[in-house]
Short mmCIF file of C-alpha atoms and ligand atoms in Angstrom, two decimals:
data_model
loop_
_atom_site.label_atom_id
_atom_site.label_comp_id
_atom_site.label_asym_id
_atom_site.label_seq_id
_atom_site.Cartn_x
_atom_site.Cartn_y
_atom_site.Cartn_z
CA MET V 1 27.36 23.31 -12.00
CA ALA V 2 24.08 25.50 -13.86
CA SER V 3 21.41 23.58 -13.56
CA TYR V 4 18.50 25.00 -16.07
CA LYS V 5 14.68 24.92 -15.29
CA ILE V 6 12.98 23.65 -18.67
CA THR V 7 9.41 23.56 -19.53
CA LEU V 8 9.08 20.13 -21.29
CA ILE V 9 5.80 19.32 -23.70
CA PRO V 10 5.91 15.95 -24.44
CA GLY V 11 3.10 16.48 -27.10
CA ASP V 12 1.05 13.54 -29.09
CA GLY V 13 1.12 10.64 -30.96
CA ILE V 14 5.21 9.87 -31.14
CA GLY V 15 5.73 12.92 -28.99
CA PRO V 16 6.52 11.49 -25.99
CA GLU V 17 8.83 8.67 -27.09
CA VAL V 18 11.05 11.51 -29.01
CA THR V 19 11.04 13.55 -26.33
CA ALA V 20 11.93 10.56 -23.93
CA ALA V 21 15.01 10.17 -26.41
CA ALA V 22 15.89 13.75 -26.69
CA VAL V 23 15.82 14.24 -22.65
CA LYS V 24 18.08 11.21 -22.23
CA VAL V 25 20.83 12.58 -24.78
CA LEU V 26 20.49 16.05 -23.14
CA GLU V 27 21.43 14.75 -19.71
CA ALA V 28 24.28 12.52 -20.96
CA THR V 29 26.12 16.13 -21.66
CA GLY V 30 26.63 16.52 -18.17
CA VAL V 31 24.49 19.81 -18.33
CA GLY V 32 22.04 20.05 -15.05
CA PHE V 33 18.18 20.25 -16.35
CA GLU V 34 15.33 20.23 -14.17
CA TRP V 35 11.93 19.35 -15.87
CA GLU V 36 8.98 20.81 -15.47
CA THR V 37 6.58 18.49 -17.64
CA VAL V 38 3.30 19.81 -18.79
CA ASP V 39 0.65 18.72 -21.42
CA ALA V 40 -0.49 19.91 -24.24
CA GLY V 41 -2.75 19.14 -27.43
CA GLU V 42 -5.10 15.63 -27.50
CA THR V 43 -3.50 14.69 -23.72
CA ALA V 44 -4.69 18.05 -22.39
CA VAL V 45 -8.23 17.68 -23.91
CA ARG V 46 -8.61 14.48 -21.89
CA GLN V 47 -7.31 15.90 -19.03
CA TYR V 48 -8.15 19.88 -18.96
CA GLY V 49 -11.15 20.19 -21.85
CA THR V 50 -8.65 22.23 -23.05
CA PRO V 51 -5.45 21.54 -25.88
CA LEU V 52 -3.80 24.61 -24.51
CA PRO V 53 -4.11 24.97 -20.92
CA GLU V 54 -3.23 28.22 -18.59
CA ILE V 55 -0.52 26.02 -16.94
CA VAL V 56 1.73 25.36 -20.33
CA LEU V 57 1.64 29.19 -21.09
CA GLU V 58 2.46 29.52 -17.30
CA SER V 59 5.58 27.38 -16.99
CA LEU V 60 6.53 28.78 -20.37
CA LYS V 61 6.39 32.25 -19.08
CA LYS V 62 8.20 31.54 -15.90
CA ASN V 63 10.90 29.32 -17.51
CA LYS V 64 11.81 31.53 -20.58
CA VAL V 65 12.86 27.98 -22.48
CA GLY V 66 11.14 25.03 -23.65
CA LEU V 67 11.50 21.45 -25.27
CA LYS V 68 8.22 20.56 -26.80
CA GLY V 69 7.23 17.24 -28.99
CA PRO V 70 4.90 17.61 -31.97
CA VAL V 71 0.91 18.20 -30.78
CA THR V 72 -1.90 16.62 -33.13
CA THR V 73 -4.40 19.25 -34.63
CA PRO V 74 -7.85 17.80 -35.95
CA ILE V 75 -7.95 18.67 -39.78
CA GLY V 76 -10.92 20.72 -41.03
CA THR V 77 -12.78 20.39 -37.66
CA GLY V 78 -11.94 20.54 -33.83
CA PHE V 79 -9.75 22.82 -31.81
CA ARG V 80 -7.45 25.14 -33.33
CA SER V 81 -3.70 24.43 -33.84
CA VAL V 82 -1.65 24.23 -30.51
CA ASN V 83 1.42 25.43 -31.82
CA VAL V 84 -0.11 28.62 -33.85
CA ALA V 85 -1.66 28.99 -30.54
CA LEU V 86 1.63 28.99 -28.45
CA ARG V 87 3.48 30.70 -31.18
CA MET V 88 1.48 33.84 -30.94
CA THR V 89 0.41 33.94 -27.52
CA LEU V 90 3.83 33.98 -26.49
CA ASP V 91 5.24 36.46 -29.36
CA LEU V 92 7.49 33.30 -30.88
CA TYR V 93 7.51 35.31 -33.84
CA ALA V 94 10.90 33.49 -35.82
CA CYS V 95 10.08 29.75 -36.37
CA VAL V 96 13.82 28.72 -37.42
CA ARG V 97 14.35 25.40 -39.05
CA PRO V 98 18.04 24.83 -39.95
CA ALA V 99 18.24 22.38 -43.02
CA ARG V 100 21.95 20.47 -42.51
CA SER V 101 23.18 17.50 -44.19
CA ILE V 102 24.35 15.05 -41.75
CA ALA V 103 26.60 12.14 -43.02
CA GLY V 104 26.73 12.11 -46.84
CA GLU V 105 25.05 8.84 -47.79
CA GLY V 106 22.19 10.03 -45.40
CA THR V 107 20.82 13.04 -47.54
CA ARG V 108 19.26 13.39 -50.76
CA TYR V 109 21.90 16.46 -51.58
CA GLU V 110 25.40 16.80 -49.72
CA ASN V 111 26.00 19.97 -48.47
CA ILE V 112 22.88 21.46 -47.53
CA ASP V 113 23.42 23.86 -44.93
CA LEU V 114 19.90 26.23 -45.04
CA VAL V 115 18.18 28.07 -42.77
CA VAL V 116 14.90 29.19 -43.18
CA VAL V 117 13.57 31.80 -40.83
CA ARG V 118 9.43 31.34 -40.62
CA GLU V 119 7.54 34.74 -39.26
CA ALA V 120 5.09 32.76 -37.22
CA THR V 121 2.67 34.97 -35.86
CA GLU V 122 0.53 36.10 -38.70
CA GLY V 123 -0.02 35.62 -42.50
CA PRO V 124 -3.24 33.51 -42.54
CA TYR V 125 -2.31 31.69 -39.47
CA SER V 126 -3.82 35.27 -37.75
CA GLY V 127 -7.42 32.43 -37.76
CA VAL V 128 -9.43 35.17 -39.46
CA GLU V 129 -11.59 32.99 -42.01
CA HIS V 130 -15.40 32.84 -42.18
CA TRP V 131 -17.99 31.39 -44.20
CA VAL V 132 -18.90 33.64 -47.12
CA ASP V 133 -22.63 32.00 -47.36
CA ARG V 134 -25.20 30.04 -45.49
CA ASP V 135 -24.54 26.78 -47.79
CA HIS V 136 -20.93 26.88 -47.01
CA SER V 137 -20.73 26.76 -50.63
CA ALA V 138 -17.69 29.54 -50.25
CA ALA V 139 -14.97 30.29 -47.63
CA GLU V 140 -12.67 33.43 -47.01
CA THR V 141 -9.15 33.90 -45.20
CA ILE V 142 -7.76 36.90 -44.48
CA ASN V 143 -3.64 36.73 -44.95
CA ILE V 144 -2.87 39.54 -42.40
CA ILE V 145 0.39 40.70 -42.78
CA THR V 146 2.00 43.74 -40.78
CA ARG V 147 4.99 45.70 -41.56
CA LYS V 148 6.29 45.83 -38.02
CA ASN V 149 6.27 42.44 -38.01
CA SER V 150 7.47 41.76 -41.19
CA GLU V 151 10.49 44.20 -40.78
CA ARG V 152 11.01 42.29 -37.21
CA ILE V 153 11.39 38.86 -38.96
CA VAL V 154 13.70 40.08 -41.41
CA ARG V 155 16.01 41.54 -39.37
CA TYR V 156 16.12 38.58 -36.91
CA ALA V 157 17.48 36.80 -40.36
CA PHE V 158 19.93 39.40 -40.97
CA GLU V 159 21.11 39.43 -37.10
CA TYR V 160 20.86 35.55 -36.99
CA ALA V 161 23.25 35.88 -40.25
CA LYS V 162 25.75 37.81 -38.31
CA LYS V 163 25.64 35.99 -35.30
CA GLU V 164 26.50 32.51 -37.20
CA GLY V 165 28.76 33.82 -40.00
CA ARG V 166 26.29 33.25 -42.63
CA LYS V 167 27.01 35.39 -46.28
CA LYS V 168 23.40 35.80 -47.78
CA VAL V 169 19.85 36.44 -46.91
CA THR V 170 17.18 35.62 -49.49
CA ALA V 171 13.62 36.98 -48.47
CA VAL V 172 11.00 34.91 -50.44
CA HIS V 173 7.43 36.30 -51.18
CA LYS V 174 4.66 36.45 -54.02
CA ALA V 175 4.60 40.37 -54.46
CA ASN V 176 3.91 39.60 -58.24
CA ILE V 177 0.39 38.58 -57.47
CA MET V 178 -0.23 39.87 -53.67
CA LYS V 179 0.72 43.29 -54.28
CA CYS V 180 -0.47 44.36 -50.58
CA THR V 181 0.79 41.51 -48.76
CA GLY V 182 3.65 40.49 -50.52
CA GLY V 183 4.76 44.08 -51.62
CA LEU V 184 4.70 45.09 -47.82
CA PHE V 185 6.89 42.50 -47.16
CA GLN V 186 9.19 42.82 -49.79
CA GLU V 187 9.14 46.47 -49.26
CA ALA V 188 10.19 45.79 -45.31
CA ALA V 189 12.75 42.81 -46.57
CA GLN V 190 14.67 45.78 -48.93
CA LYS V 191 14.16 48.26 -45.97
CA VAL V 192 16.11 46.12 -43.59
CA ALA V 193 18.37 44.88 -46.08
CA GLU V 194 19.84 48.16 -46.80
CA SER V 195 21.47 48.34 -43.01
CA TYR V 196 23.18 44.88 -43.44
CA PRO V 197 25.67 45.94 -46.43
CA GLU V 198 28.10 43.20 -45.26
CA ILE V 199 26.03 40.66 -45.99
CA GLU V 200 24.44 39.63 -49.61
CA PHE V 201 20.68 40.18 -49.87
CA GLU V 202 18.47 38.49 -52.55
CA GLU V 203 14.94 38.15 -53.56
CA ARG V 204 12.93 34.99 -55.31
CA LEU V 205 9.34 34.55 -55.39
CA ILE V 206 7.85 31.53 -53.78
CA ASP V 207 7.41 29.03 -56.87
CA ASN V 208 10.61 29.94 -58.61
CA MET V 209 12.21 29.42 -55.38
CA CYS V 210 10.63 25.99 -54.73
CA MET V 211 12.35 25.09 -57.99
CA GLN V 212 15.56 26.83 -57.43
CA LEU V 213 16.09 25.19 -53.93
CA VAL V 214 15.81 21.34 -55.64
CA LYS V 215 17.78 22.29 -58.45
CA LYS V 216 20.52 24.40 -56.43
CA PRO V 217 20.29 24.08 -53.06
CA ASN V 218 23.95 25.11 -52.15
CA ASN V 219 23.21 28.61 -53.89
CA TYR V 220 21.22 29.43 -51.01
CA ASP V 221 22.22 30.14 -47.31
CA ILE V 222 19.37 32.21 -45.19
CA ILE V 223 15.61 32.43 -46.41
CA VAL V 224 13.27 34.53 -44.94
CA THR V 225 9.64 34.27 -45.35
CA THR V 226 5.99 34.97 -44.00
CA ASN V 227 4.22 32.15 -42.26
CA LEU V 228 2.97 29.83 -45.03
CA PHE V 229 5.71 29.98 -47.03
CA GLY V 230 8.09 29.16 -44.29
CA ASP V 231 5.64 26.60 -43.14
CA ILE V 232 5.80 24.67 -46.83
CA ILE V 233 9.24 25.52 -47.41
CA SER V 234 11.09 24.23 -44.56
CA ASP V 235 9.30 20.53 -45.14
CA LEU V 236 10.99 21.10 -48.44
CA THR V 237 14.29 22.10 -47.08
CA ALA V 238 14.15 19.07 -44.78
CA GLY V 239 13.70 16.71 -47.09
CA LEU V 240 16.62 18.03 -49.31
CA ALA V 241 18.75 17.21 -46.39
CA GLY V 242 18.01 13.72 -45.15
CA GLY V 243 13.61 13.79 -44.22
CA LEU V 244 11.85 14.76 -41.26
CA GLY V 245 13.58 12.79 -38.89
CA ILE V 246 16.67 14.89 -38.94
CA ALA V 247 15.16 18.06 -39.15
CA PRO V 248 14.99 19.96 -35.60
CA GLY V 249 13.46 23.73 -35.04
CA SER V 250 12.90 26.57 -32.69
CA ASN V 251 10.15 28.94 -32.07
CA ILE V 252 12.00 32.19 -30.67
CA GLY V 253 10.36 35.35 -29.07
CA ASP V 254 12.45 38.50 -27.66
CA GLU V 255 11.56 37.13 -23.68
CA LEU V 256 11.26 33.02 -24.64
CA ALA V 257 12.14 30.28 -26.98
CA LEU V 258 10.43 26.61 -27.38
CA PHE V 259 12.30 23.92 -29.49
CA GLU V 260 10.61 21.47 -31.33
CA PRO V 261 11.13 19.68 -34.62
CA VAL V 262 9.79 20.20 -37.85
CA HIS V 263 7.94 17.22 -37.82
CA GLY V 264 4.47 16.15 -36.41
CA SER V 265 2.87 13.60 -34.23
CA ALA V 266 2.84 10.98 -37.08
CA PRO V 267 -0.22 9.25 -35.14
CA LYS V 268 0.28 6.05 -37.21
CA TYR V 269 3.61 5.29 -35.81
CA ALA V 270 2.43 6.37 -31.96
CA GLY V 271 4.17 4.11 -29.37
CA LYS V 272 5.81 1.92 -31.80
CA ASP V 273 9.28 2.94 -30.82
CA LYS V 274 10.37 3.20 -34.28
CA VAL V 275 10.42 6.87 -35.42
CA ASN V 276 14.06 8.84 -35.88
CA PRO V 277 14.49 10.21 -32.35
CA VAL V 278 17.34 12.91 -34.31
CA ALA V 279 14.86 16.08 -34.94
CA GLU V 280 14.09 16.20 -31.47
CA ILE V 281 17.43 15.54 -30.23
CA LEU V 282 18.92 18.30 -32.72
CA SER V 283 16.02 20.93 -31.52
CA GLY V 284 17.63 19.72 -28.19
CA GLU V 285 20.93 20.68 -29.40
CA MET V 286 19.63 24.04 -30.83
CA MET V 287 18.60 24.51 -27.00
CA LEU V 288 21.65 23.51 -25.54
CA LYS V 289 23.44 26.88 -27.87
CA HIS V 290 20.75 29.24 -27.04
CA LEU V 291 21.53 28.50 -23.42
CA GLY V 292 25.12 29.09 -23.97
CA GLU V 293 25.73 25.58 -23.42
CA ASN V 294 28.19 25.34 -26.76
CA GLU V 295 30.54 22.44 -25.79
CA ALA V 296 27.68 20.22 -24.91
CA ALA V 297 26.01 21.28 -28.40
CA GLU V 298 28.77 20.39 -30.38
CA HIS V 299 29.05 17.35 -28.61
CA VAL V 300 25.33 16.01 -29.18
CA TRP V 301 25.80 17.03 -32.57
CA LYS V 302 29.02 15.43 -33.37
CA ALA V 303 27.28 12.05 -31.60
CA VAL V 304 24.65 12.30 -33.96
CA CYS V 305 26.58 12.80 -37.01
CA ALA V 306 28.73 9.80 -35.88
CA VAL V 307 25.64 7.48 -35.20
CA ILE V 308 23.96 7.83 -38.05
CA GLU V 309 27.46 7.69 -40.41
CA GLU V 310 27.88 4.67 -38.66
CA LYS V 311 24.87 3.40 -39.75
CA LYS V 312 24.72 0.40 -37.56
CA VAL V 313 22.10 1.95 -35.16
CA VAL V 314 19.38 3.61 -37.00
CA THR V 315 15.92 3.87 -37.48
CA TYR V 316 14.06 2.34 -40.86
CA ASP V 317 13.96 5.77 -42.40
CA LEU V 318 17.44 6.11 -42.51
CA ALA V 319 17.80 2.82 -43.63
CA LEU V 320 15.71 3.07 -46.53
CA PRO V 321 17.07 2.27 -50.13
CA GLY V 322 18.07 6.00 -50.92
CA TYR V 323 19.50 7.14 -48.02
CA THR V 324 22.22 4.23 -47.79
CA THR V 325 23.74 1.98 -50.57
CA ARG V 326 24.34 -0.45 -47.81
CA PRO V 327 22.04 -3.26 -46.54
CA VAL V 328 20.95 -1.65 -43.40
CA LYS V 329 18.79 -3.95 -40.52
CA PRO V 330 16.39 -0.95 -38.93
CA SER V 331 16.48 -0.28 -35.44
CA LYS V 332 14.46 0.92 -32.89
CA LEU V 333 14.23 4.68 -31.94
CA SER V 334 15.09 3.73 -28.20
CA GLU V 335 18.16 2.06 -29.50
CA MET V 336 19.53 4.88 -31.74
CA ALA V 337 18.74 7.00 -29.14
CA ASP V 338 20.94 4.70 -26.60
CA ALA V 339 23.66 4.88 -28.95
CA ILE V 340 24.05 8.49 -29.74
CA ALA V 341 23.65 9.23 -25.97
CA LYS V 342 26.46 6.73 -24.93
CA LYS V 343 28.71 8.20 -27.56
CA VAL V 344 27.70 11.73 -25.99
CA GLU V 345 29.08 10.82 -22.34
CA LYS V 346 32.18 9.58 -23.84
CA MET V 347 32.87 12.99 -25.08
P1 NAD C 401 4.32 13.96 -39.85
O1 NAD C 401 4.91 15.20 -39.78
O2 NAD C 401 3.25 13.77 -38.23
O3 NAD C 401 4.11 12.91 -40.58
C1 NAD C 401 4.41 12.65 -41.74
C2 NAD C 401 5.20 11.89 -42.48
O4 NAD C 401 6.35 12.01 -41.89
C3 NAD C 401 4.86 10.18 -41.20
O5 NAD C 401 4.12 9.39 -41.70
C4 NAD C 401 6.35 9.64 -41.33
O6 NAD C 401 6.26 8.60 -42.30
C5 NAD C 401 7.22 11.26 -41.44
N1 NAD C 401 7.89 11.07 -40.13
C6 NAD C 401 7.36 12.09 -39.30
N2 NAD C 401 8.65 12.08 -38.23
C7 NAD C 401 9.03 11.61 -38.56
C8 NAD C 401 10.13 10.97 -37.60
N3 NAD C 401 10.79 11.29 -36.44
N4 NAD C 401 11.13 9.68 -37.93
C9 NAD C 401 10.64 9.52 -39.39
N5 NAD C 401 9.81 9.61 -40.13
C10 NAD C 401 8.94 10.66 -39.86
O7 NAD C 401 2.81 14.99 -40.66
P2 NAD C 401 1.18 15.08 -40.46
O8 NAD C 401 0.94 13.36 -40.75
O9 NAD C 401 1.04 15.93 -41.57
O10 NAD C 401 0.35 15.25 -39.24
C11 NAD C 401 0.14 14.92 -38.07
C12 NAD C 401 -0.15 15.60 -37.05
O11 NAD C 401 0.78 16.41 -36.92
C13 NAD C 401 -1.21 16.07 -37.46
O12 NAD C 401 -2.44 16.55 -36.43
C14 NAD C 401 -0.98 17.80 -37.79
O13 NAD C 401 -1.43 18.98 -37.45
C15 NAD C 401 0.34 17.73 -36.53
N6 NAD C 401 1.83 18.33 -36.71
C16 NAD C 401 2.09 19.19 -35.86
C17 NAD C 401 3.22 19.72 -35.99
C18 NAD C 401 4.34 20.15 -34.43
O14 NAD C 401 3.32 19.88 -33.43
N7 NAD C 401 4.76 21.39 -34.51
C19 NAD C 401 4.53 19.91 -36.98
C20 NAD C 401 3.37 19.74 -38.16
C21 NAD C 401 2.34 18.72 -37.70
#
């Protein structure tokens, strides 16, 4: 039986709990895994004096595949984002975030099936910013957009559409205002689209896209966009499909792939055995597909859907009014993970 060596980054806050849940479910598939656990974020700062120790990068470069929990990034001051550093250092340029309705009742909208493909190595996240004057009364951020990386991400979106049998790619930008950066991304998208006549292509301005998504989400399929817009819009699509608790994601490069949920480390819930483990579990499902373990991935998806549909063992976020019409007593994170793992084992 194949055994995969995977880099496991438990992360901060709720990270260790949700990654433990995902490991349990992935192991229940019967696929063999050898986990190489390495710390990043606040945990690593305490141990190594840096949020991204070399050992994390070395492990990922060696194993080529990783499963990651969320990592805290201090706001305003403190260390730079570990996520941004990982994506840039390892050239994990495509942040792929599917938003799928899981069970009719557990979602704001039924039949949501969107994928956000976010460029993850440039834009304002390049970290080139400075104070304009000595008394810090003005600041400037440089938004770097390159033709090479814009074409690369749009091509990734079209190739993904081809592989997954998807029908349409929508490129999202703000070329009316940001004539150079937005215009360049728009031009790159139009050029790449010409090579894929079999897939429908359209463009939207970011503001209009947000409104359209809330009004008519089913008109869209794959959305490809720059770093900042993709960051924001993937939280929006996660909300449409049922919330951050069920929104998985991946960071893909030509050589490496790192799977992680859209949500952050939710520090106020850390250690409470309370949050929804599904986003991390479905990030694991995406990892199984990446490894070619399609049957195991299908089992995980079906088990997650069944547990959410039954509404017997779901965490607080899926037991809230608005997500269910039935009174549901919220279960613990570990109970929901156990229920999913048990179903997977039986398949
Ligand atoms: P967050 O996603 O951590 O939490 C926002 C809210 O979403 C939570 O308070 C909770 O109500 C809900 N939520 C999140 N995950 C959930 C889950 N699994 N189940 C149920 N509900 C869930 O966002 P934040 O509070 O803005 O950020 C906290 C920290 O996480 C920050 O330091 C931020 O930088 C970091 N962050 C990390 C990543 C990452 O590592 N990829 C992504 C986003 C944010």
